[in-house]
mmCIF file of C-alpha atoms in Angstrom:
data_model
loop_
_atom_site.group_PDB
_atom_site.id
_atom_site.type_symbol
_atom_site.label_atom_id
_atom_site.label_comp_id
_atom_site.label_asym_id
_atom_site.label_seq_id
_atom_site.Cartn_x
_atom_site.Cartn_y
_atom_site.Cartn_z
ATOM 1 C CA MET A 1 150.860 122.970 103.271
ATOM 2 C CA ASP A 2 149.208 123.046 99.834
ATOM 3 C CA LEU A 3 145.615 124.277 100.044
ATOM 4 C CA GLU A 4 143.436 125.515 97.219
ATOM 5 C CA VAL A 5 140.624 128.049 97.366
ATOM 6 C CA ARG A 6 138.045 125.271 97.036
ATOM 7 C CA HIS A 7 139.456 123.649 100.179
ATOM 8 C CA LEU A 8 138.954 126.902 102.085
ATOM 9 C CA ARG A 9 135.371 127.092 100.845
ATOM 10 C CA PHE A 10 134.725 123.536 102.087
ATOM 11 C CA VAL A 11 136.016 124.400 105.556
ATOM 12 C CA ALA A 12 134.022 127.643 105.703
ATOM 13 C CA ALA A 13 130.848 125.862 104.580
ATOM 14 C CA ILE A 14 131.160 123.234 107.335
ATOM 15 C CA GLU A 15 131.661 125.920 109.969
ATOM 16 C CA ALA A 16 128.648 127.882 108.716
ATOM 17 C CA ALA A 17 126.353 124.839 108.423
ATOM 18 C CA GLY A 18 127.482 123.113 111.631
ATOM 19 C CA SER A 19 127.590 119.691 109.991
ATOM 20 C CA VAL A 20 129.226 117.962 107.060
ATOM 21 C CA THR A 21 125.885 116.738 105.721
ATOM 22 C CA LYS A 22 124.316 120.210 105.625
ATOM 23 C CA ALA A 23 127.484 121.710 104.179
ATOM 24 C CA ALA A 24 127.528 119.109 101.414
ATOM 25 C CA ALA A 25 123.944 119.992 100.516
ATOM 26 C CA SER A 26 124.752 123.707 100.391
ATOM 27 C CA LEU A 27 127.779 123.061 98.188
ATOM 28 C CA GLY A 28 125.924 120.661 95.872
ATOM 29 C CA VAL A 29 128.247 117.701 96.531
ATOM 30 C CA SER A 30 127.698 114.367 98.192
ATOM 31 C CA GLN A 31 128.432 113.895 101.878
ATOM 32 C CA PRO A 32 131.091 111.172 101.227
ATOM 33 C CA ALA A 33 132.841 113.393 98.688
ATOM 34 C CA LEU A 34 132.986 116.313 101.130
ATOM 35 C CA THR A 35 134.191 114.023 103.920
ATOM 36 C CA ALA A 36 136.997 112.790 101.669
ATOM 37 C CA GLN A 37 137.997 116.383 100.888
ATOM 38 C CA VAL A 38 138.037 117.274 104.595
ATOM 39 C CA ARG A 39 140.401 114.387 105.273
ATOM 40 C CA ARG A 40 142.756 115.626 102.552
ATOM 41 C CA ILE A 41 142.675 119.110 104.068
ATOM 42 C CA GLU A 42 143.371 117.736 107.542
ATOM 43 C CA ARG A 43 146.332 115.771 106.229
ATOM 44 C CA ALA A 44 147.654 118.958 104.629
ATOM 45 C CA VAL A 45 147.393 121.017 107.840
ATOM 46 C CA GLY A 46 148.541 118.187 110.090
ATOM 47 C CA GLY A 47 145.532 117.709 112.349
ATOM 48 C CA THR A 48 141.767 117.397 112.784
ATOM 49 C CA LEU A 49 139.751 120.515 112.057
ATOM 50 C CA PHE A 50 136.294 119.416 113.250
ATOM 51 C CA ASP A 51 134.992 117.098 115.940
ATOM 52 C CA ARG A 52 132.103 115.281 114.263
ATOM 53 C CA GLY A 53 129.417 113.699 116.386
ATOM 54 C CA ARG A 54 125.688 113.558 117.114
ATOM 55 C CA HIS A 55 125.575 117.331 117.579
ATOM 56 C CA GLY A 56 127.224 118.125 114.259
ATOM 57 C CA ALA A 57 130.709 119.366 113.427
ATOM 58 C CA ARG A 58 132.466 121.659 115.877
ATOM 59 C CA PRO A 59 135.902 123.236 115.305
ATOM 60 C CA THR A 60 138.840 121.714 117.164
ATOM 61 C CA PRO A 61 141.539 123.969 118.638
ATOM 62 C CA LEU A 62 143.404 123.653 115.331
ATOM 63 C CA GLY A 63 140.200 124.542 113.512
ATOM 64 C CA ASP A 64 139.827 127.645 115.682
ATOM 65 C CA VAL A 65 143.318 128.684 114.572
ATOM 66 C CA LEU A 66 142.668 128.039 110.881
ATOM 67 C CA LEU A 67 139.133 129.402 110.473
ATOM 68 C CA PRO A 68 139.859 133.150 110.980
ATOM 69 C CA HIS A 69 142.493 132.956 108.252
ATOM 70 C CA VAL A 70 140.070 131.093 106.006
ATOM 71 C CA ARG A 71 137.504 133.867 106.451
ATOM 72 C CA ASP A 72 140.113 136.550 105.777
ATOM 73 C CA VAL A 73 141.331 134.907 102.578
ATOM 74 C CA LEU A 74 137.823 134.289 101.248
ATOM 75 C CA GLY A 75 136.805 137.849 102.121
ATOM 76 C CA ALA A 76 139.835 139.230 100.292
ATOM 77 C CA LEU A 77 139.001 137.119 97.260
ATOM 78 C CA GLU A 78 135.460 138.487 97.258
ATOM 79 C CA GLU A 79 136.836 142.047 97.385
ATOM 80 C CA LEU A 80 139.155 141.221 94.504
ATOM 81 C CA ASP A 81 136.285 139.814 92.482
ATOM 82 C CA ARG A 82 134.150 142.914 93.116
ATOM 83 C CA ALA A 83 137.004 145.224 92.140
ATOM 84 C CA VAL A 84 137.625 143.354 88.882
ATOM 85 C CA ARG A 85 133.926 143.302 88.018
ATOM 86 C CA HIS A 86 133.639 147.018 88.819
ATOM 87 C CA PHE A 87 136.598 147.730 86.534
ATOM 88 C CA ARG A 88 135.116 145.701 83.682
ATOM 89 C CA ASN A 89 131.697 147.324 84.063
ATOM 90 C CA ARG A 90 133.071 150.865 84.210
ATOM 91 C CA ALA A 91 133.115 151.497 80.479
ATOM 92 C CA GLY A 92 134.911 154.655 79.462
ATOM 93 C CA SER A 93 136.216 155.381 82.944
ATOM 94 C CA ARG A 94 139.439 157.278 83.468
ATOM 95 C CA THR A 95 141.792 158.197 86.278
ATOM 96 C CA LEU A 96 141.683 161.845 87.312
ATOM 97 C CA ARG A 97 144.974 162.944 88.854
ATOM 98 C CA LEU A 98 144.526 165.605 91.520
ATOM 99 C CA ALA A 99 147.137 167.725 93.281
ATOM 100 C CA VAL A 100 146.611 169.654 96.516
ATOM 101 C CA ARG A 101 148.322 171.724 99.119
ATOM 102 C CA GLN A 102 147.318 170.526 102.521
ATOM 103 C CA THR A 103 144.381 172.347 104.029
ATOM 104 C CA PRO A 104 141.256 170.985 105.698
ATOM 105 C CA LEU A 105 139.430 171.805 102.454
ATOM 106 C CA ALA A 106 141.928 169.762 100.428
ATOM 107 C CA ALA A 107 140.899 166.688 102.384
ATOM 108 C CA ARG A 108 137.419 167.022 100.823
ATOM 109 C CA LEU A 109 138.562 167.333 97.209
ATOM 110 C CA GLY A 110 138.539 163.591 96.512
ATOM 111 C CA ASP A 111 134.972 163.224 97.783
ATOM 112 C CA VAL A 112 133.722 166.228 95.817
ATOM 113 C CA VAL A 113 135.367 165.124 92.558
ATOM 114 C CA GLY A 114 134.006 161.623 93.163
ATOM 115 C CA GLU A 115 130.483 163.067 93.341
ATOM 116 C CA VAL A 116 130.941 165.251 90.258
ATOM 117 C CA CYS A 117 132.644 162.473 88.247
ATOM 118 C CA PRO A 118 131.189 159.263 89.740
ATOM 119 C CA ASP A 119 132.445 156.989 86.954
ATOM 120 C CA ASP A 120 136.077 158.023 87.278
ATOM 121 C CA VAL A 121 138.893 156.889 89.541
ATOM 122 C CA VAL A 122 140.449 159.677 91.606
ATOM 123 C CA ASP A 123 144.169 159.728 92.394
ATOM 124 C CA LEU A 124 145.197 162.322 94.979
ATOM 125 C CA ALA A 125 148.707 163.583 95.758
ATOM 126 C CA VAL A 126 150.187 166.452 97.761
ATOM 127 C CA VAL A 127 152.411 168.841 95.820
ATOM 128 C CA ASP A 128 154.092 171.398 98.058
ATOM 129 C CA ARG A 129 155.238 174.017 95.544
ATOM 130 C CA GLN A 130 153.133 176.017 93.141
ATOM 131 C CA ALA A 131 155.780 176.034 90.409
ATOM 132 C CA THR A 132 155.784 172.243 90.543
ATOM 133 C CA VAL A 133 152.034 171.920 90.200
ATOM 134 C CA LEU A 134 151.871 174.442 87.352
ATOM 135 C CA ALA A 135 154.505 172.459 85.487
ATOM 136 C CA ALA A 136 152.598 169.222 86.187
ATOM 137 C CA LEU A 137 149.395 170.755 84.805
ATOM 138 C CA ALA A 138 151.233 171.972 81.715
ATOM 139 C CA ASP A 139 152.759 168.563 80.917
ATOM 140 C CA GLY A 140 149.597 166.591 81.730
ATOM 141 C CA THR A 141 150.906 164.859 84.863
ATOM 142 C CA VAL A 142 148.112 166.496 86.895
ATOM 143 C CA ASP A 143 144.549 167.070 85.670
ATOM 144 C CA LEU A 144 143.165 169.297 88.446
ATOM 145 C CA ALA A 145 144.863 171.134 91.319
ATOM 146 C CA LEU A 146 143.427 172.726 94.457
ATOM 147 C CA HIS A 147 145.924 175.314 95.646
ATOM 148 C CA VAL A 148 145.973 178.632 97.459
ATOM 149 C CA ASP A 149 147.535 181.971 96.693
ATOM 150 C CA PHE A 150 147.978 185.300 98.444
ATOM 151 C CA PRO A 151 146.984 188.922 97.803
ATOM 152 C CA GLY A 152 149.510 190.626 95.556
ATOM 153 C CA ARG A 153 151.372 187.393 94.817
ATOM 154 C CA GLU A 154 149.311 186.014 91.942
ATOM 155 C CA PRO A 155 151.300 183.759 89.637
ATOM 156 C CA VAL A 156 151.310 184.186 85.887
ATOM 157 C CA LEU A 157 149.630 181.028 84.631
ATOM 158 C CA PRO A 158 151.249 179.162 81.742
ATOM 159 C CA ALA A 159 149.375 179.190 78.460
ATOM 160 C CA GLY A 160 146.492 176.733 78.490
ATOM 161 C CA ILE A 161 146.084 176.664 82.293
ATOM 162 C CA GLU A 162 142.722 177.854 83.597
ATOM 163 C CA ARG A 163 141.751 179.040 87.067
ATOM 164 C CA THR A 164 138.544 179.495 89.054
ATOM 165 C CA VAL A 165 138.316 180.917 92.567
ATOM 166 C CA VAL A 166 136.774 178.763 95.292
ATOM 167 C CA GLY A 167 136.929 181.600 97.807
ATOM 168 C CA PRO A 168 139.071 183.578 100.275
ATOM 169 C CA GLU A 169 139.816 182.352 103.795
ATOM 170 C CA PRO A 170 141.115 184.393 106.749
ATOM 171 C CA MET A 171 144.194 183.483 108.715
ATOM 172 C CA PHE A 172 143.826 183.848 112.475
ATOM 173 C CA VAL A 173 146.596 184.123 115.054
ATOM 174 C CA MET A 174 147.435 181.821 117.963
ATOM 175 C CA LEU A 175 148.981 183.315 121.112
ATOM 176 C CA ALA A 176 150.079 181.860 124.416
ATOM 177 C CA THR A 177 147.170 181.555 126.836
ATOM 178 C CA ASP A 178 148.770 184.094 129.218
ATOM 179 C CA HIS A 179 149.651 186.589 126.454
ATOM 180 C CA PRO A 180 148.432 190.132 127.307
ATOM 181 C CA LEU A 181 146.115 190.052 124.262
ATOM 182 C CA ALA A 182 144.787 186.548 124.863
ATOM 183 C CA GLY A 183 141.581 187.759 126.528
ATOM 184 C CA ARG A 184 140.484 189.697 123.451
ATOM 185 C CA ASP A 185 138.120 188.475 120.731
ATOM 186 C CA GLU A 186 139.973 190.341 118.005
ATOM 187 C CA VAL A 187 143.285 192.133 117.640
ATOM 188 C CA GLU A 188 144.825 194.614 115.245
ATOM 189 C CA LEU A 189 147.770 193.254 113.337
ATOM 190 C CA SER A 190 149.772 196.274 114.509
ATOM 191 C CA GLU A 191 149.261 195.178 118.138
ATOM 192 C CA LEU A 192 151.470 192.169 117.456
ATOM 193 C CA ALA A 193 154.533 194.350 116.908
ATOM 194 C CA GLY A 194 157.548 192.893 118.661
ATOM 195 C CA SER A 195 156.260 189.318 118.406
ATOM 196 C CA THR A 196 158.334 186.571 116.898
ATOM 197 C CA TRP A 197 156.260 184.796 114.271
ATOM 198 C CA LEU A 198 156.517 181.021 114.324
ATOM 199 C CA LEU A 199 155.860 178.947 111.224
ATOM 200 C CA ALA A 200 155.951 175.187 110.897
ATOM 201 C CA VAL A 201 158.790 173.895 108.739
ATOM 202 C CA ASN A 202 157.417 173.636 105.209
ATOM 203 C CA GLY A 203 160.046 174.412 102.580
ATOM 204 C CA ASP A 204 157.952 177.132 100.904
ATOM 205 C CA ASP A 205 158.339 180.804 101.743
ATOM 206 C CA GLU A 206 155.396 182.303 99.803
ATOM 207 C CA PHE A 207 153.282 182.693 102.941
ATOM 208 C CA ASP A 208 156.258 184.154 104.823
ATOM 209 C CA ARG A 209 156.522 186.918 102.215
ATOM 210 C CA HIS A 210 152.784 187.602 102.348
ATOM 211 C CA LEU A 211 152.881 187.843 106.153
ATOM 212 C CA ALA A 212 155.902 190.160 106.066
ATOM 213 C CA SER A 213 154.268 192.476 103.518
ATOM 214 C CA GLN A 214 151.055 192.730 105.555
ATOM 215 C CA CYS A 215 152.990 193.493 108.729
ATOM 216 C CA GLU A 216 154.870 196.213 106.850
ATOM 217 C CA LEU A 217 151.577 197.716 105.666
ATOM 218 C CA ALA A 218 150.345 197.642 109.277
ATOM 219 C CA GLY A 219 153.328 199.763 110.312
ATOM 220 C CA ILE A 220 155.127 197.035 112.226
ATOM 221 C CA GLY A 221 158.191 197.115 110.040
ATOM 222 C CA PRO A 222 160.473 194.108 109.560
ATOM 223 C CA ILE A 223 159.363 191.055 111.513
ATOM 224 C CA THR A 224 161.224 188.055 112.858
ATOM 225 C CA VAL A 225 160.060 184.728 111.473
ATOM 226 C CA ARG A 226 161.255 181.383 112.819
ATOM 227 C CA ALA A 227 160.486 177.962 111.381
ATOM 228 C CA TYR A 228 160.139 175.075 113.820
ATOM 229 C CA GLU A 229 158.553 171.675 114.027
ATOM 230 C CA PRO A 230 155.032 171.809 115.553
ATOM 231 C CA LEU A 231 156.224 170.180 118.786
ATOM 232 C CA VAL A 232 158.719 173.009 119.386
ATOM 233 C CA ILE A 233 156.078 175.623 118.595
ATOM 234 C CA SER A 234 153.774 174.024 121.147
ATOM 235 C CA GLN A 235 156.501 174.177 123.798
ATOM 236 C CA LEU A 236 157.186 177.864 123.106
ATOM 237 C CA LEU A 237 153.480 178.668 123.383
ATOM 238 C CA ARG A 238 153.191 176.749 126.627
ATOM 239 C CA ARG A 239 156.223 178.578 128.009
ATOM 240 C CA GLY A 240 154.504 181.916 127.371
ATOM 241 C CA ASP A 241 157.071 183.428 125.001
ATOM 242 C CA PRO A 242 156.037 186.588 123.070
ATOM 243 C CA VAL A 243 155.334 184.650 119.906
ATOM 244 C CA ALA A 244 152.536 184.650 117.347
ATOM 245 C CA VAL A 245 151.566 181.644 115.249
ATOM 246 C CA PRO A 246 149.506 182.019 112.047
ATOM 247 C CA ALA A 247 146.505 179.716 112.472
ATOM 248 C CA GLN A 248 144.292 178.350 109.735
ATOM 249 C CA ALA A 249 140.659 179.302 110.189
ATOM 250 C CA LEU A 250 139.616 175.649 110.430
ATOM 251 C CA ASP A 251 141.167 173.371 113.017
ATOM 252 C CA THR A 252 143.889 171.255 111.388
ATOM 253 C CA GLY A 253 144.216 168.845 114.299
ATOM 254 C CA LEU A 254 147.770 169.834 115.235
ATOM 255 C CA PRO A 255 148.209 169.450 119.021
ATOM 256 C CA LEU A 256 149.041 173.104 119.764
ATOM 257 C CA ILE A 257 147.892 174.729 122.989
ATOM 258 C CA GLY A 258 147.116 178.433 122.727
ATOM 259 C CA THR A 259 144.413 181.049 122.261
ATOM 260 C CA VAL A 260 143.200 181.702 118.718
ATOM 261 C CA LEU A 261 142.057 185.244 117.874
ATOM 262 C CA SER A 262 140.846 186.865 114.673
ATOM 263 C CA VAL A 263 142.729 189.813 113.199
ATOM 264 C CA ARG A 264 140.649 192.864 112.359
ATOM 265 C CA GLY A 265 140.008 193.013 108.623
ATOM 266 C CA ALA A 266 141.782 189.678 108.092
ATOM 267 C CA PRO A 267 144.725 191.259 106.244
ATOM 268 C CA VAL A 268 146.558 187.923 106.350
ATOM 269 C CA ARG A 269 144.541 185.593 104.177
ATOM 270 C CA VAL A 270 144.662 182.864 101.577
ATOM 271 C CA ARG A 271 142.559 182.309 98.486
ATOM 272 C CA HIS A 272 141.608 178.789 97.449
ATOM 273 C CA VAL A 273 141.768 178.260 93.687
ATOM 274 C CA LEU A 274 141.226 175.406 91.267
ATOM 275 C CA LEU A 275 143.637 175.045 88.364
ATOM 276 C CA TRP A 276 143.303 172.803 85.326
ATOM 277 C CA SER A 277 144.584 172.433 81.780
ATOM 278 C CA LYS A 278 142.332 173.152 78.822
ATOM 279 C CA ASP A 279 143.899 170.189 77.041
ATOM 280 C CA GLY A 280 143.051 167.731 79.837
ATOM 281 C CA PRO A 281 139.877 165.867 80.848
ATOM 282 C CA ILE A 282 138.589 168.722 83.046
ATOM 283 C CA ASP A 283 136.599 171.520 81.458
ATOM 284 C CA ALA A 284 135.191 174.751 82.887
ATOM 285 C CA ALA A 285 131.794 173.198 83.584
ATOM 286 C CA VAL A 286 133.266 170.315 85.611
ATOM 287 C CA ALA A 287 135.620 172.679 87.419
ATOM 288 C CA GLY A 288 132.653 174.898 88.274
ATOM 289 C CA ARG A 289 130.735 172.010 89.814
ATOM 290 C CA VAL A 290 133.814 170.978 91.809
ATOM 291 C CA ARG A 291 134.237 174.591 92.966
ATOM 292 C CA ASP A 292 130.610 174.734 94.123
ATOM 293 C CA GLY A 293 130.966 171.407 95.913
ATOM 294 C CA LEU A 294 134.095 172.592 97.709
ATOM 295 C CA ALA A 295 132.400 175.812 98.778
ATOM 296 C CA ALA A 296 129.492 173.822 100.199
ATOM 297 C CA ALA A 297 131.919 171.437 101.918
ATOM 298 C CA TYR A 298 133.734 174.346 103.545
ATOM 299 C CA ARG A 299 130.466 175.803 104.861
ATOM 300 C CA SER A 300 129.643 172.434 106.397
ATOM 301 C CA MET A 301 133.021 172.399 108.207
ATOM 302 C CA VAL A 302 132.769 175.893 109.691
ATOM 303 C CA GLY A 303 130.462 174.813 112.527
ATOM 304 C CA PRO A 304 132.468 171.890 113.944
ATOM 305 C CA MET A 305 135.952 173.089 112.927
ATOM 306 C CA GLY A 306 135.874 176.903 112.880
ATOM 307 C CA ARG A 307 138.447 178.261 115.313
ATOM 308 C CA VAL A 308 136.610 181.536 115.997
ATOM 309 C CA PRO A 309 132.926 180.641 116.343
ATOM 310 C CA GLY A 310 130.578 183.127 114.697
ATOM 311 C CA TRP A 311 133.295 184.844 112.652
ATOM 312 C CA TRP A 312 131.786 183.814 109.312
ATOM 313 C CA ASP A 313 128.305 184.991 110.337
ATOM 314 C CA ARG A 314 129.742 188.398 111.189
ATOM 315 C CA ASN A 315 131.847 188.657 108.047
ATOM 316 C CA PRO A 316 129.980 188.107 104.762
ATOM 317 C CA GLY A 317 131.697 187.405 101.477
ATOM 318 C CA TRP A 318 134.244 184.861 102.712
ATOM 319 C CA LEU A 319 134.495 181.189 101.963
ATOM 320 C CA GLY A 320 132.239 179.634 104.601
ATOM 321 C CA SER A 321 130.055 182.715 105.158
ATOM 322 C CA PRO A 322 126.303 182.258 104.696
ATOM 323 C CA GLU A 323 125.149 182.899 101.167
ATOM 324 C CA PRO A 324 123.595 186.372 100.879
ATOM 325 C CA ALA A 325 119.897 186.626 100.200
ATOM 326 C CA PRO A 326 119.141 187.777 96.632
ATOM 327 C CA THR A 327 118.536 191.518 96.304
ATOM 328 C CA PRO A 328 116.773 192.275 92.992
ATOM 329 C CA ASP A 329 117.736 195.554 91.339
ATOM 330 C CA ALA A 330 114.168 196.288 90.230
ATOM 331 C CA ALA A 331 110.726 195.791 91.683
ATOM 332 C CA PRO A 332 109.611 192.196 91.285
ATOM 333 C CA GLU A 333 107.233 191.372 88.492
ATOM 334 C CA PRO A 334 103.712 190.331 89.437
ATOM 335 C CA ALA A 335 103.464 186.678 90.301
ATOM 336 C CA PRO A 336 102.158 184.562 87.402
ATOM 337 C CA ASP A 337 98.807 182.874 87.626
ATOM 338 C CA PRO A 338 99.016 179.521 89.422
ATOM 339 C CA PRO A 339 99.255 176.510 87.091
ATOM 340 C CA PRO A 340 96.247 174.234 86.615
ATOM 341 C CA ALA A 341 95.844 171.636 89.330
ATOM 342 C CA ALA A 342 96.819 168.756 87.027
ATOM 343 C CA GLU A 343 99.996 170.425 85.836
ATOM 344 C CA HIS A 344 103.307 169.597 87.518
ATOM 345 C CA ARG A 345 106.204 171.995 87.519
ATOM 346 C CA SER A 346 109.606 171.259 88.949
ATOM 347 C CA PRO A 347 110.951 173.833 91.394
ATOM 348 C CA PRO A 348 113.719 176.070 90.042
ATOM 349 C CA PRO A 349 117.256 174.938 90.826
ATOM 350 C CA ALA A 350 118.859 176.442 93.898
ATOM 351 C CA ALA A 351 121.357 179.190 93.257
ATOM 352 C CA GLY A 352 124.987 178.126 93.480
ATOM 353 C CA PRO A 353 127.224 179.479 96.201
ATOM 354 C CA ALA A 354 128.693 182.929 95.869
ATOM 355 C CA HIS A 355 132.406 183.067 95.240
ATOM 356 C CA ALA A 356 134.090 186.103 96.698
ATOM 357 C CA ASP A 357 137.461 186.929 95.287
ATOM 358 C CA GLY A 358 139.797 187.622 98.182
ATOM 359 C CA GLY A 359 142.468 188.934 95.828
ATOM 360 C CA GLY A 360 145.934 187.596 95.387
ATOM 361 C CA VAL A 361 147.193 184.316 94.069
ATOM 362 C CA ARG A 362 150.439 182.544 94.652
ATOM 363 C CA ALA A 363 152.186 179.637 96.256
ATOM 364 C CA VAL A 364 150.776 178.095 99.395
ATOM 365 C CA PRO A 365 152.615 177.677 102.631
ATOM 366 C CA TYR A 366 151.186 174.247 103.102
ATOM 367 C CA ALA A 367 153.479 171.448 103.858
ATOM 368 C CA PRO A 368 155.560 169.164 101.759
ATOM 369 C CA GLY A 369 154.629 165.554 101.861
ATOM 370 C CA ALA A 370 154.580 162.290 99.998
ATOM 371 C CA TYR A 371 150.926 161.652 100.657
ATOM 372 C CA SER A 372 149.262 159.863 97.817
ATOM 373 C CA ALA A 373 146.117 157.807 97.745
ATOM 374 C CA THR A 374 143.843 156.440 95.096
ATOM 375 C CA ILE A 375 140.147 156.732 95.852
ATOM 376 C CA ARG A 376 137.771 154.155 94.404
ATOM 377 C CA GLY A 377 140.591 152.407 92.644
ATOM 378 C CA GLY A 378 142.754 150.770 95.254
ATOM 379 C CA VAL A 379 145.422 152.380 97.415
ATOM 380 C CA VAL A 380 148.799 153.875 96.630
ATOM 381 C CA PRO A 381 151.290 153.727 99.569
ATOM 382 C CA HIS A 382 151.635 157.036 101.352
ATOM 383 C CA SER A 383 153.676 158.527 104.151
ATOM 384 C CA GLY A 384 151.185 161.041 105.503
ATOM 385 C CA TRP A 385 151.032 164.789 105.179
ATOM 386 C CA ARG A 386 151.611 167.771 107.409
ATOM 387 C CA SER A 387 150.334 171.319 107.629
ATOM 388 C CA SER A 388 152.586 174.305 107.467
ATOM 389 C CA HIS A 389 150.360 176.374 109.751
ATOM 390 C CA ALA A 390 148.726 175.594 113.036
#
């Protein structure tokens, strides 16, 4: 079967118009010429496509088989044409290569960068180790990275790599529903002494070290940490074993059944940071706007995804907490006289979100993965991504 795009357009036009005569008029060809083309198409496909009579042209059973494919092909060609025209019209555009550890906030990075840099194509990939992403920033493979680090484990950044803090985030704890502490709203970390800590398999032990150091500071002493696939963790929770699972503050969607509690003082925490190279296309001003957009995105996710409702309202200064009201150091100056009625003054810009520094910076415990996708510029094949915490 040897069909050309023009043949597909002829068939689609007849279906849309309901008659060969009307389709010919819409295409700007004569009715005999279109009829001759239809016959050639029917010879190519091996059967009649339309029953033509007093009531117009109606698809035959073979036509009903062919027409959905015709629509799909023509639709794909239109998408191709739009993509090519968009590329040609996007003068001076560039591809920004982003790297993330997987967190719910990381899923918003592409959208935020797309808003800050609307003329650029965004390519997003998961990089599971901090050393890898720092090397990629240094050699120009990555332009901007959203990663997390931990108190007391801040990495020494290579020369030329800049950092800005998006904000600190607490880690909660998930216990079995019949655990003796499960009825509480909040627990002390020391109360989890004797628990076996379960972490999802992730190939990065930075979070493990942070957790162990905080448990030591809480007087628990050495802890037992086991790494399992999420399905096994879910089974152990359901069985009621004396286990504790670090839980991200926002729901990650993993199908784990347990009770999530906050830990007093949130000693186990992560800090979201943006990293970029001074020699790349990102500068401090762009990074600042991305940081503010991410902070706003996180606040918007707290309501529907926060695992301990109300925690952020009760704990100011964290990523996701309401922005504090301004508190001037001195008495306010008298209000100026109102402007003349004919004068127009724009309102002052809203203050940007506060960025609390939760301390610490180092590799994230978020999962390895081969996830990669290009936003606004096509799609790169990907295999999905996983979280390293519940």
